[in-house]
Coordinates of N, CA and C in Angstrom, one line a residue:
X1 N 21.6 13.9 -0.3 CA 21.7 12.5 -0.2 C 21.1 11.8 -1.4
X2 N 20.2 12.3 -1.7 CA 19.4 11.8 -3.5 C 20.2 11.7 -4.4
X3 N 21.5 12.6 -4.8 CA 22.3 12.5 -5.3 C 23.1 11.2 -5.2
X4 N 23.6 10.8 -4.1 CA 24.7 9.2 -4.0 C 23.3 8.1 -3.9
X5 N 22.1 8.5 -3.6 CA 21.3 7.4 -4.0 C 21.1 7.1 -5.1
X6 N 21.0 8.0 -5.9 CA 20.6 7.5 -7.4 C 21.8 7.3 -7.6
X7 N 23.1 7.1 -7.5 CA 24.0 6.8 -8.0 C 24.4 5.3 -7.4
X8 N 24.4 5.5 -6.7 CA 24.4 3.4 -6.0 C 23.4 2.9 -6.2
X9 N 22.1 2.9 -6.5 CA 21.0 2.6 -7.3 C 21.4 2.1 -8.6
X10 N 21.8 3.0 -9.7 CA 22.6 2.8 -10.7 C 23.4 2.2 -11.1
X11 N 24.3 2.3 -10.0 CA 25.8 1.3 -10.6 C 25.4 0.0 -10.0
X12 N 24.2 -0.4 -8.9 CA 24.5 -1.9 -8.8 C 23.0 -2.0 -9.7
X13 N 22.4 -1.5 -10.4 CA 21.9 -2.3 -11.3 C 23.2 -2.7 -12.5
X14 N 24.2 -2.2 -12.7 CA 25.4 -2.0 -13.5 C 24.7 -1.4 -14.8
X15 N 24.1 0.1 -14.5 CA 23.5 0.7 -15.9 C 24.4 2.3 -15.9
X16 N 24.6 2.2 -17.1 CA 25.4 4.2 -17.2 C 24.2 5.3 -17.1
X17 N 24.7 6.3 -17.1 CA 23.4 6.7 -17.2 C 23.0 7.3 -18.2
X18 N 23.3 7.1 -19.6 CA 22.6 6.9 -20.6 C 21.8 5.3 -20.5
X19 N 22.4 4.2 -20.0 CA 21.4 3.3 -20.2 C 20.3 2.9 -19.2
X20 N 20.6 4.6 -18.0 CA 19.3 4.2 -17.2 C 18.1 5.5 -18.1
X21 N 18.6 6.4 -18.5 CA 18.1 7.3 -19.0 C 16.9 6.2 -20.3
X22 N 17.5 5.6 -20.7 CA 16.6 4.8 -22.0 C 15.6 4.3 -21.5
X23 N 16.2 3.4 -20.2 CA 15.3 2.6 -19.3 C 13.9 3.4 -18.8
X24 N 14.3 4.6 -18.3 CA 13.3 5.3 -17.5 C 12.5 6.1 -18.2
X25 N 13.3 6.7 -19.2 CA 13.0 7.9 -20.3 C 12.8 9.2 -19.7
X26 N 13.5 9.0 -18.6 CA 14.7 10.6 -18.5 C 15.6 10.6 -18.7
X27 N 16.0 12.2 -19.2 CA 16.8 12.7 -20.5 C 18.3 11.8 -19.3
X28 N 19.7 12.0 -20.2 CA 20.3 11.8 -19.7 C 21.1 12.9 -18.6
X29 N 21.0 14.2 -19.7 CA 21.2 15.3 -19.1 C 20.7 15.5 -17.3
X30 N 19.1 15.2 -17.3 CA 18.6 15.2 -16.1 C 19.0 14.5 -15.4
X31 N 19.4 13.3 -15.8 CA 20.1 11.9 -14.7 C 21.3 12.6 -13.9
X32 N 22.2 13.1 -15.4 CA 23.2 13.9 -14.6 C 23.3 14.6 -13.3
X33 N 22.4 15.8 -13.8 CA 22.1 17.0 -13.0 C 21.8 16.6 -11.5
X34 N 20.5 15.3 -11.3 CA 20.8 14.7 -10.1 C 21.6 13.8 -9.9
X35 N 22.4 13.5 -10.3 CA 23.4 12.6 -9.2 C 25.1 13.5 -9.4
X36 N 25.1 14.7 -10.0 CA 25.9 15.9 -9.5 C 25.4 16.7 -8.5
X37 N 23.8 16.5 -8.0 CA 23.5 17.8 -7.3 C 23.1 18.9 -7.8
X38 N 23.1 19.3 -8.8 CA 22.4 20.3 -9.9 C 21.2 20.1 -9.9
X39 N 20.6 19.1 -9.6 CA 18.9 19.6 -9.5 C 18.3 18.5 -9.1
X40 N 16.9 18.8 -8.0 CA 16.4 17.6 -7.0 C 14.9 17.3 -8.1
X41 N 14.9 16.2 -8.3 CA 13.6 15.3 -9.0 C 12.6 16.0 -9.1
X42 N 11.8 16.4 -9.7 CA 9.9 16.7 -9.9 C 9.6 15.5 -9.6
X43 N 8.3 15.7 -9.3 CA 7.2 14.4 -8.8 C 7.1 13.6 -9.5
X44 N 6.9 13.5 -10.9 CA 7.1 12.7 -12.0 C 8.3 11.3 -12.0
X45 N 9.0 12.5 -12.1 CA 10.4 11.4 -12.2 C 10.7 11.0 -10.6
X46 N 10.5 11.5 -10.2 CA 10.5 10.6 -8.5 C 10.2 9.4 -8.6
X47 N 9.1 9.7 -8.5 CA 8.3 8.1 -9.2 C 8.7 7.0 -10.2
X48 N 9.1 8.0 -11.4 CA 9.1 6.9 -12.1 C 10.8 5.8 -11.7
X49 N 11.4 6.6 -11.1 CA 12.8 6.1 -10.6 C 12.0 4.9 -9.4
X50 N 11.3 5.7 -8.3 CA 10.7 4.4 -7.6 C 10.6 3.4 -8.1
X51 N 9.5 3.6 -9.2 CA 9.0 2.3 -9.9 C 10.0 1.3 -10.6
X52 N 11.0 2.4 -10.9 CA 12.5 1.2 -11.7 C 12.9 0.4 -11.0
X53 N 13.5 1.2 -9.4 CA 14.2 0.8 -8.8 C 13.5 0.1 -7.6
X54 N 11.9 0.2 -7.8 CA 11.3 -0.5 -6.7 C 12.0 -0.5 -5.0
X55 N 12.0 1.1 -5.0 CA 12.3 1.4 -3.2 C 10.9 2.1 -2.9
X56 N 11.4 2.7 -1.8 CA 10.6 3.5 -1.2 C 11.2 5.4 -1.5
X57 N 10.2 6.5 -1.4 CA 10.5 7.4 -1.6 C 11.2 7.6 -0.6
X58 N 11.1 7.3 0.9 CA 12.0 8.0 2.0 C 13.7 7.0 1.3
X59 N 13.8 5.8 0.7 CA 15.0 5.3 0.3 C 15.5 6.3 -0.4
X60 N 14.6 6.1 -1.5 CA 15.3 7.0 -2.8 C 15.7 8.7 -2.2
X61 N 15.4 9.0 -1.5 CA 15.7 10.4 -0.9 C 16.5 10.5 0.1
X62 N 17.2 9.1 0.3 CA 18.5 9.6 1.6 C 17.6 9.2 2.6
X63 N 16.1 9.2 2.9 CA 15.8 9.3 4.4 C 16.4 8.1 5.2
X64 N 16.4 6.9 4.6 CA 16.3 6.3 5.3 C 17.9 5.5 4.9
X65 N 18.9 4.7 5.9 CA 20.1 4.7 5.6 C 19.9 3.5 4.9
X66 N 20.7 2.9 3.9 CA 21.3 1.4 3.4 C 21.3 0.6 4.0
X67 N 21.9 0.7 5.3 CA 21.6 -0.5 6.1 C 20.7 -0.8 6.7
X68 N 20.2 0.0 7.4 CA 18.6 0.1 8.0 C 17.9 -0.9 6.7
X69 N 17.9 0.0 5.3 CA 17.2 -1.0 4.6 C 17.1 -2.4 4.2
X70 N 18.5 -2.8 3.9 CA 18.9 -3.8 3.6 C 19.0 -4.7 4.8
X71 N 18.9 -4.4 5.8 CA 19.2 -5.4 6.9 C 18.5 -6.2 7.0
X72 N 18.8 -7.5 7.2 CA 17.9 -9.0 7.5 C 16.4 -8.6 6.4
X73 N 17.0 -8.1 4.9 CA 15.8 -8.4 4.5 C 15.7 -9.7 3.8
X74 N 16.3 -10.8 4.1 CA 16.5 -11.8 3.9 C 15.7 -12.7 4.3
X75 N 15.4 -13.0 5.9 CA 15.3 -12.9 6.9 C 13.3 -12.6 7.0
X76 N 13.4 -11.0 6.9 CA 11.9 -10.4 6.9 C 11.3 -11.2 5.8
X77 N 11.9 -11.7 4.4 CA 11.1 -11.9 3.1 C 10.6 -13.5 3.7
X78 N 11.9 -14.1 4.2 CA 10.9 -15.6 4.3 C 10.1 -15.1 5.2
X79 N 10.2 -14.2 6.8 CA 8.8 -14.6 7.5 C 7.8 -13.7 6.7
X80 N 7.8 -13.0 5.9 CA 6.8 -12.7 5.0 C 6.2 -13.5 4.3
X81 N 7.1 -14.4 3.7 CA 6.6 -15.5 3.0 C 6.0 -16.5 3.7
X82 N 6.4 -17.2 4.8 CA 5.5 -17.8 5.2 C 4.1 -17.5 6.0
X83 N 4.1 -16.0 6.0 CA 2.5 -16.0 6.5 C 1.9 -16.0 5.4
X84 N 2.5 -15.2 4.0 CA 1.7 -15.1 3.1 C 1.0 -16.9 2.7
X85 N 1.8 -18.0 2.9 CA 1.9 -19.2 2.8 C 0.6 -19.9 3.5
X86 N 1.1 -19.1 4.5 CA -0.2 -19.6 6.0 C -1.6 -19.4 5.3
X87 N -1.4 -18.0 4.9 CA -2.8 -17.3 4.5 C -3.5 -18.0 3.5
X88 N -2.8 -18.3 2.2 CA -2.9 -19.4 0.9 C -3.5 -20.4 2.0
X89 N -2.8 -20.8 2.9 CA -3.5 -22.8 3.2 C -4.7 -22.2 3.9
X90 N -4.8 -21.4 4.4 CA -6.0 -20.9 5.4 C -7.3 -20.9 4.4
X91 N -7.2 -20.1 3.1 CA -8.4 -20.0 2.2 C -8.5 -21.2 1.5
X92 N -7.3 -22.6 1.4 CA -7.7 -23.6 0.5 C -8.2 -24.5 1.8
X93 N -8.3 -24.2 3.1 CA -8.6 -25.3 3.8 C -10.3 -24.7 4.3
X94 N -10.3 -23.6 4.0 CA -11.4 -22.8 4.3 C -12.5 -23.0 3.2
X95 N -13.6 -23.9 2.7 CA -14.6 -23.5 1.8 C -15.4 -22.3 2.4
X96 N -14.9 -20.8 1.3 CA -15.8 -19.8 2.2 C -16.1 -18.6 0.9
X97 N -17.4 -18.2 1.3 CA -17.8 -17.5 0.1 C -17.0 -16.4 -0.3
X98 N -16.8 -15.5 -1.6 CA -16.0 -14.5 -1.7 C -16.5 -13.1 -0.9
X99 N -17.3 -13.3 -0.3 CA -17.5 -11.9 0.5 C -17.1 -12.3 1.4
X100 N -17.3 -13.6 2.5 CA -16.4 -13.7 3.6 C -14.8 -13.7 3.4
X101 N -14.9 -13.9 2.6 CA -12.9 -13.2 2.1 C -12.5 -12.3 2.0
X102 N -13.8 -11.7 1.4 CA -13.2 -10.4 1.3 C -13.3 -9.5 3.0
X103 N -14.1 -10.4 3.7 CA -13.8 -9.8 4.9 C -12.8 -10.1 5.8
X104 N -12.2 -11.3 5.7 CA -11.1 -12.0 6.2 C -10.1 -11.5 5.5
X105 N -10.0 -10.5 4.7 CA -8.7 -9.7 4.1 C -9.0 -8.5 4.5
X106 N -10.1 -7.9 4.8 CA -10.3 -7.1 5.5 C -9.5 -6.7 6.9
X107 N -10.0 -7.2 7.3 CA -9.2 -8.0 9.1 C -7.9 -8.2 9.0
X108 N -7.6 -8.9 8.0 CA -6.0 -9.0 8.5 C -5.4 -7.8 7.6
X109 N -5.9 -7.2 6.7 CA -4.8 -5.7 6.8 C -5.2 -4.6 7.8
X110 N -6.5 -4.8 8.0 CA -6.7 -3.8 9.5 C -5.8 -4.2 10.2
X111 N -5.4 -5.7 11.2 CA -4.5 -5.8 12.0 C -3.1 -5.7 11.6
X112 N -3.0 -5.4 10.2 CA -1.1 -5.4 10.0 C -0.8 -3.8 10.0
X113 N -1.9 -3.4 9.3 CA -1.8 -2.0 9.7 C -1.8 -1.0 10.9
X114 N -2.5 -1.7 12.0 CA -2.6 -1.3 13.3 C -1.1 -1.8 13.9
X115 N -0.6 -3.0 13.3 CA 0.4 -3.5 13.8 C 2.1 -2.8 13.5
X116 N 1.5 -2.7 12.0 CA 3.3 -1.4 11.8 C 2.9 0.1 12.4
X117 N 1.3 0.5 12.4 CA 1.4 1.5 12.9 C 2.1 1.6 14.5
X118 N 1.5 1.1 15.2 CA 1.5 0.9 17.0 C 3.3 0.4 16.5
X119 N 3.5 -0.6 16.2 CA 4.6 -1.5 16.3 C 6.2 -0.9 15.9
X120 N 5.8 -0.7 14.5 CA 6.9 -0.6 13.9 C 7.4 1.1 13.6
X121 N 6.3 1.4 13.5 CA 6.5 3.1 13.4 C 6.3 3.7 14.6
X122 N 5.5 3.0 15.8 CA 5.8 3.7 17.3 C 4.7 5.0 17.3
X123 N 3.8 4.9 16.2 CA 2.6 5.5 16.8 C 1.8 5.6 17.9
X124 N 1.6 5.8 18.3 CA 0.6 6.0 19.7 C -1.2 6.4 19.2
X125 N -1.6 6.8 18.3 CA -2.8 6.7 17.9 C -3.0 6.4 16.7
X126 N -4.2 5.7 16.6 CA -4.5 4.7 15.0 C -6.0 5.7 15.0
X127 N -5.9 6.2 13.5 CA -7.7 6.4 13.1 C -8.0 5.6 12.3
X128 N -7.1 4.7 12.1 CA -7.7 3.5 10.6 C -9.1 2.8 11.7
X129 N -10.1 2.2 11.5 CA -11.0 1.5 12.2 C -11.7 0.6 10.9
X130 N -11.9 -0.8 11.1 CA -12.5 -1.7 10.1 C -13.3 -1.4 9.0
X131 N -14.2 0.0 9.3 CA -14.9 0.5 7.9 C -14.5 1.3 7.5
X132 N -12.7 2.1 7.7 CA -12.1 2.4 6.9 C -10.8 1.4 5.7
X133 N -10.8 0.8 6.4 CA -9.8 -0.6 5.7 C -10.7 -1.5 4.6
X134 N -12.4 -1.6 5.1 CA -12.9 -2.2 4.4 C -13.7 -0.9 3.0
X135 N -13.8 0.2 3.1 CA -13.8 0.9 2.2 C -12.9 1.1 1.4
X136 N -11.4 0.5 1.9 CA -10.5 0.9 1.6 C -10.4 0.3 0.4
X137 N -10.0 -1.4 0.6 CA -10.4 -2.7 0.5 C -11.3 -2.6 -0.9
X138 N -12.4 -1.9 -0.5 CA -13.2 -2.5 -1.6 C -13.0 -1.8 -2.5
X139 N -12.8 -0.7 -2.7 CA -12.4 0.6 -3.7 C -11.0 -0.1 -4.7
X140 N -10.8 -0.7 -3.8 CA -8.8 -1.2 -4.2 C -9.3 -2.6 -5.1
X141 N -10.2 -3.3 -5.1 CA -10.6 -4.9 -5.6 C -11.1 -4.5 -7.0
X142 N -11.5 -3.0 -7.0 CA -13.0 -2.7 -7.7 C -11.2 -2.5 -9.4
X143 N -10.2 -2.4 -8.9 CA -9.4 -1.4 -9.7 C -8.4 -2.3 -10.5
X144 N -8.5 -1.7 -12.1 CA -7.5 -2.7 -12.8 C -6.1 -2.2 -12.5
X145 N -4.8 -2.8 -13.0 CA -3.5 -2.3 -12.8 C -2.8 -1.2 -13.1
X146 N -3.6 -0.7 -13.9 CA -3.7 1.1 -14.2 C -4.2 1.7 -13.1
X147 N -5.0 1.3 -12.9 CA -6.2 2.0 -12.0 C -5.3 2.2 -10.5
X148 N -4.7 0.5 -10.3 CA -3.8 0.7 -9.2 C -2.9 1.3 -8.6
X149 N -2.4 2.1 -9.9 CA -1.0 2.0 -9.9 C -0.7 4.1 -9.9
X150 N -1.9 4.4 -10.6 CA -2.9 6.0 -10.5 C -3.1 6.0 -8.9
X151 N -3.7 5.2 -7.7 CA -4.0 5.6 -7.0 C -3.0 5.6 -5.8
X152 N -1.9 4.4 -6.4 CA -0.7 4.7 -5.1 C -0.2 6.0 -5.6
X153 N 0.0 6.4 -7.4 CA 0.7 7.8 -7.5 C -0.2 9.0 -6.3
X154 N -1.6 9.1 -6.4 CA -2.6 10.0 -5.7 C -2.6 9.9 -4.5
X155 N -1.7 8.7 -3.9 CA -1.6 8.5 -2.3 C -0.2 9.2 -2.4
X156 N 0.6 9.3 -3.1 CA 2.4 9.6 -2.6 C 1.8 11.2 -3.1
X157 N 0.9 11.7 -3.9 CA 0.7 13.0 -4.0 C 0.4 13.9 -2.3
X158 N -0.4 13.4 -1.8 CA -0.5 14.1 -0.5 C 0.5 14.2 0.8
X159 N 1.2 12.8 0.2 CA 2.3 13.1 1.4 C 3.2 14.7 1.1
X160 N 3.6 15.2 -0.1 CA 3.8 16.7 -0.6 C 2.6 17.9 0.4
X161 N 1.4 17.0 0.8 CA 0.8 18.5 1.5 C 0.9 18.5 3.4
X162 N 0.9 19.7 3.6 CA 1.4 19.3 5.2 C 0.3 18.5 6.2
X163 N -0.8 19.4 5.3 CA -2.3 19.2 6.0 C -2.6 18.0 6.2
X164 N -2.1 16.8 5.4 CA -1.9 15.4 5.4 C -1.0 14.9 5.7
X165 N 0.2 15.3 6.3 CA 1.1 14.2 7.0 C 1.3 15.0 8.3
X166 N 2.1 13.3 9.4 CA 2.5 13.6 10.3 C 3.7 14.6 10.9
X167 N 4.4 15.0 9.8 CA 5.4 15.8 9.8 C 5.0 17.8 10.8

């Protein structure tokens, strides 16, 4: 399935795949190879395709279907938008020091997280608890955009071990 994804990935950016090859700086050869089926991504280029094409790895891998994805994301972005909206008026209406913010961002990704976990992904047990979100949190504030960008790679590294996923 990685194969017709990177290929409809492709053509609706409208790039060949020498001009996604430039883009990404894999060979063109390799672009080939996966979207004939000749050969499935290293970790490297997984990623870096992520990052072009800004999906998710279960997208980019077939897991998850096109429509599933694309559905009412139209829809999800505005009410994304307006909480994110809510959130903005909440801190300008709020005079509050930056450590109580940072606890109040604390709390609400604890609860969004508890909430796709339980909600949306239909888990049944949560081990996230507030002084894991807030170590989480603070570790994540402390990091420049290198820094950030190293640590989501070091989070998608473990999902590769079994010992760390739900699988």
């Amino acid at each position: 399935m990685f194969k017709e994804r990177l290929k409809e990935l492709r053509k609706s950016k409208g790039l060949s795949q020498k001009q996604l090859a430039e883009k990404t700086g894999i060979s063109v050869h390799t672009i080939n190879s996966y979207e004939s089926g000749r050969r499935d991504p290293n970790t490297k280029n997984l990623q870096i395709l992520q990052d072009f094409f800004q999906v998710s790895q279960g997208f980019l891998l077939g897991e998850l279907k096109s429509d599933d994805f694309f559905k009412d994301q139209e829809v999800i972005d505005l009410n994304l938008d307006t909480v994110l909206t809510q959130i903005s008026m909440l801190k300008q209406n709020m005079k509050i020091s930056e450590s109580y913010q940072n606890r109040v961002a604390t709390l609400f990704l604890l609860k969004s997280l508890n909430y796709i976990n339980n909600e949306m992904l239909c888990r049944t047990t949560n081990t996230l608890d507030e002084n894991d979100i807030n170590s989480l949190f603070n570790a994540l504030i402390l990091l420049n955009d290198k820094g950030l960008k190293e640590a989501i790679k070091r989070i998608q590294e473990l999902t590769y071990i079994t010992t760390y996923t739900n699988k």
